[in-house]
Amino acid sequence: KQWGQRNQLILSFHYYPGGPTSATDLSFEPFLQKARSQSTSLMEGSPIFLTEFWTSTAKEDAEKMVEALELGVDGVTFWQYVDKNFTGTTGWFKYPPEVTKIG
């Protein structure tokens, strides 16, 4: 909580509703309210950052980003790009050759 009081933390969260592997059954606005509430209780109200979500079209993506900001989210990105040529992996992680050679 001390780091939150000094504004040294950000609550990063993803929104993937419904379905068998879903993290939530909440609709968008209540989910954002929950993120804000968790930030308040865990980190003294640090900013909240919607770092991942999915819709079917670019138009829906843009609308969801605007909606999140209008509902008080401090920052939002649709997706975070990974340069797989640089990392040599499928994500934001990189291993030394001695690790990757053994799988």
Short mmCIF file of C-alpha atoms in Angstrom, two decimals:
data_model
loop_
_atom_site.label_atom_id
_atom_site.label_comp_id
_atom_site.label_asym_id
_atom_site.label_seq_id
_atom_site.Cartn_x
_atom_site.Cartn_y
_atom_site.Cartn_z
CA LYS A 1 0.00 0.00 0.00
CA GLN A 2 2.92 2.35 0.63
CA TRP A 3 3.95 2.16 -3.02
CA GLY A 4 0.38 2.93 -4.03
CA GLN A 5 0.35 5.97 -1.77
CA ARG A 6 3.44 7.20 -3.62
CA ASN A 7 1.81 6.49 -7.02
CA GLN A 8 4.41 3.85 -7.84
CA LEU A 9 1.92 1.15 -8.87
CA ILE A 10 -0.55 0.55 -11.70
CA LEU A 11 -3.21 -2.16 -11.66
CA SER A 12 -3.01 -3.87 -15.05
CA PHE A 13 -5.97 -6.11 -15.94
CA HIS A 14 -7.51 -8.01 -18.86
CA TYR A 15 -11.18 -8.31 -19.85
CA TYR A 16 -12.36 -11.57 -21.44
CA PRO A 17 -16.00 -12.21 -20.47
CA GLY A 18 -18.10 -15.36 -20.92
CA GLY A 19 -17.15 -18.74 -22.25
CA PRO A 20 -15.58 -21.76 -20.59
CA THR A 21 -12.11 -20.21 -20.13
CA SER A 22 -13.36 -16.79 -19.15
CA ALA A 23 -11.92 -14.87 -16.24
CA THR A 24 -15.28 -13.22 -15.53
CA ASP A 25 -19.01 -13.32 -16.12
CA LEU A 26 -19.33 -9.62 -15.28
CA SER A 27 -20.37 -7.17 -17.95
CA PHE A 28 -17.93 -4.42 -18.84
CA GLU A 29 -18.90 -1.59 -16.48
CA PRO A 30 -19.18 -3.74 -13.33
CA PHE A 31 -15.86 -5.36 -14.23
CA LEU A 32 -14.18 -1.95 -14.45
CA GLN A 33 -15.76 -0.98 -11.14
CA LYS A 34 -14.30 -4.14 -9.60
CA ALA A 35 -10.85 -3.27 -10.95
CA ARG A 36 -11.12 0.20 -9.40
CA SER A 37 -12.29 -1.29 -6.11
CA GLN A 38 -9.37 -3.74 -6.05
CA SER A 39 -6.94 -0.93 -6.77
CA THR A 40 -8.40 1.04 -3.89
CA SER A 41 -8.24 -1.82 -1.40
CA LEU A 42 -4.87 -3.24 -2.47
CA MET A 43 -2.93 -0.21 -3.69
CA GLU A 44 -4.48 2.91 -2.21
CA GLY A 45 -6.29 3.74 -5.46
CA SER A 46 -3.42 3.44 -7.95
CA PRO A 47 -4.32 4.01 -11.62
CA ILE A 48 -6.03 1.16 -13.45
CA PHE A 49 -4.85 0.07 -16.90
CA LEU A 50 -6.93 -2.19 -19.16
CA THR A 51 -4.10 -3.94 -20.98
CA GLU A 52 -5.98 -6.58 -22.96
CA PHE A 53 -9.46 -7.32 -24.29
CA TRP A 54 -11.04 -8.79 -27.40
CA THR A 55 -13.86 -7.82 -29.75
CA SER A 56 -14.68 -8.95 -33.28
CA THR A 57 -13.95 -5.78 -35.26
CA ALA A 58 -11.67 -2.76 -35.29
CA LYS A 59 -14.72 -0.53 -34.83
CA GLU A 60 -15.75 -2.44 -31.70
CA ASP A 61 -12.16 -2.26 -30.43
CA ALA A 62 -12.17 1.51 -30.76
CA GLU A 63 -15.59 1.80 -29.13
CA LYS A 64 -14.51 -0.41 -26.21
CA MET A 65 -11.40 1.72 -25.66
CA VAL A 66 -13.46 4.91 -25.60
CA GLU A 67 -16.04 3.34 -23.30
CA ALA A 68 -13.33 2.24 -20.85
CA LEU A 69 -11.86 5.73 -20.70
CA GLU A 70 -15.28 7.34 -20.31
CA LEU A 71 -15.98 4.97 -17.42
CA GLY A 72 -12.84 6.13 -15.61
CA VAL A 73 -10.10 3.72 -16.63
CA ASP A 74 -6.80 5.59 -16.50
CA GLY A 75 -5.20 3.84 -19.48
CA VAL A 76 -6.16 1.29 -22.11
CA THR A 77 -4.47 -0.65 -24.90
CA PHE A 78 -6.12 -3.08 -27.28
CA TRP A 79 -3.26 -5.50 -27.54
CA GLN A 80 0.43 -5.42 -26.85
CA TYR A 81 2.70 -6.26 -29.78
CA VAL A 82 5.47 -8.81 -29.39
CA ASP A 83 8.42 -8.84 -31.78
CA LYS A 84 8.83 -12.61 -32.06
CA ASN A 85 11.98 -12.21 -34.13
CA PHE A 86 13.61 -10.37 -31.23
CA THR A 87 12.33 -12.58 -28.40
CA GLY A 88 12.54 -15.86 -30.32
CA THR A 89 9.36 -16.84 -28.45
CA THR A 90 5.62 -16.29 -28.74
CA GLY A 91 5.49 -13.67 -25.99
CA TRP A 92 7.17 -10.92 -24.00
CA PHE A 93 9.85 -13.21 -22.69
CA LYS A 94 13.30 -14.17 -23.89
CA TYR A 95 15.46 -17.08 -22.83
CA PRO A 96 19.19 -17.62 -23.28
CA PRO A 97 20.21 -20.22 -25.91
CA GLU A 98 21.19 -22.76 -23.23
CA VAL A 99 17.55 -22.79 -22.06
CA THR A 100 15.83 -22.83 -25.46
CA LYS A 101 18.03 -25.67 -26.79
CA ILE A 102 16.50 -28.04 -24.22
CA GLY A 103 12.95 -26.92 -24.90
#
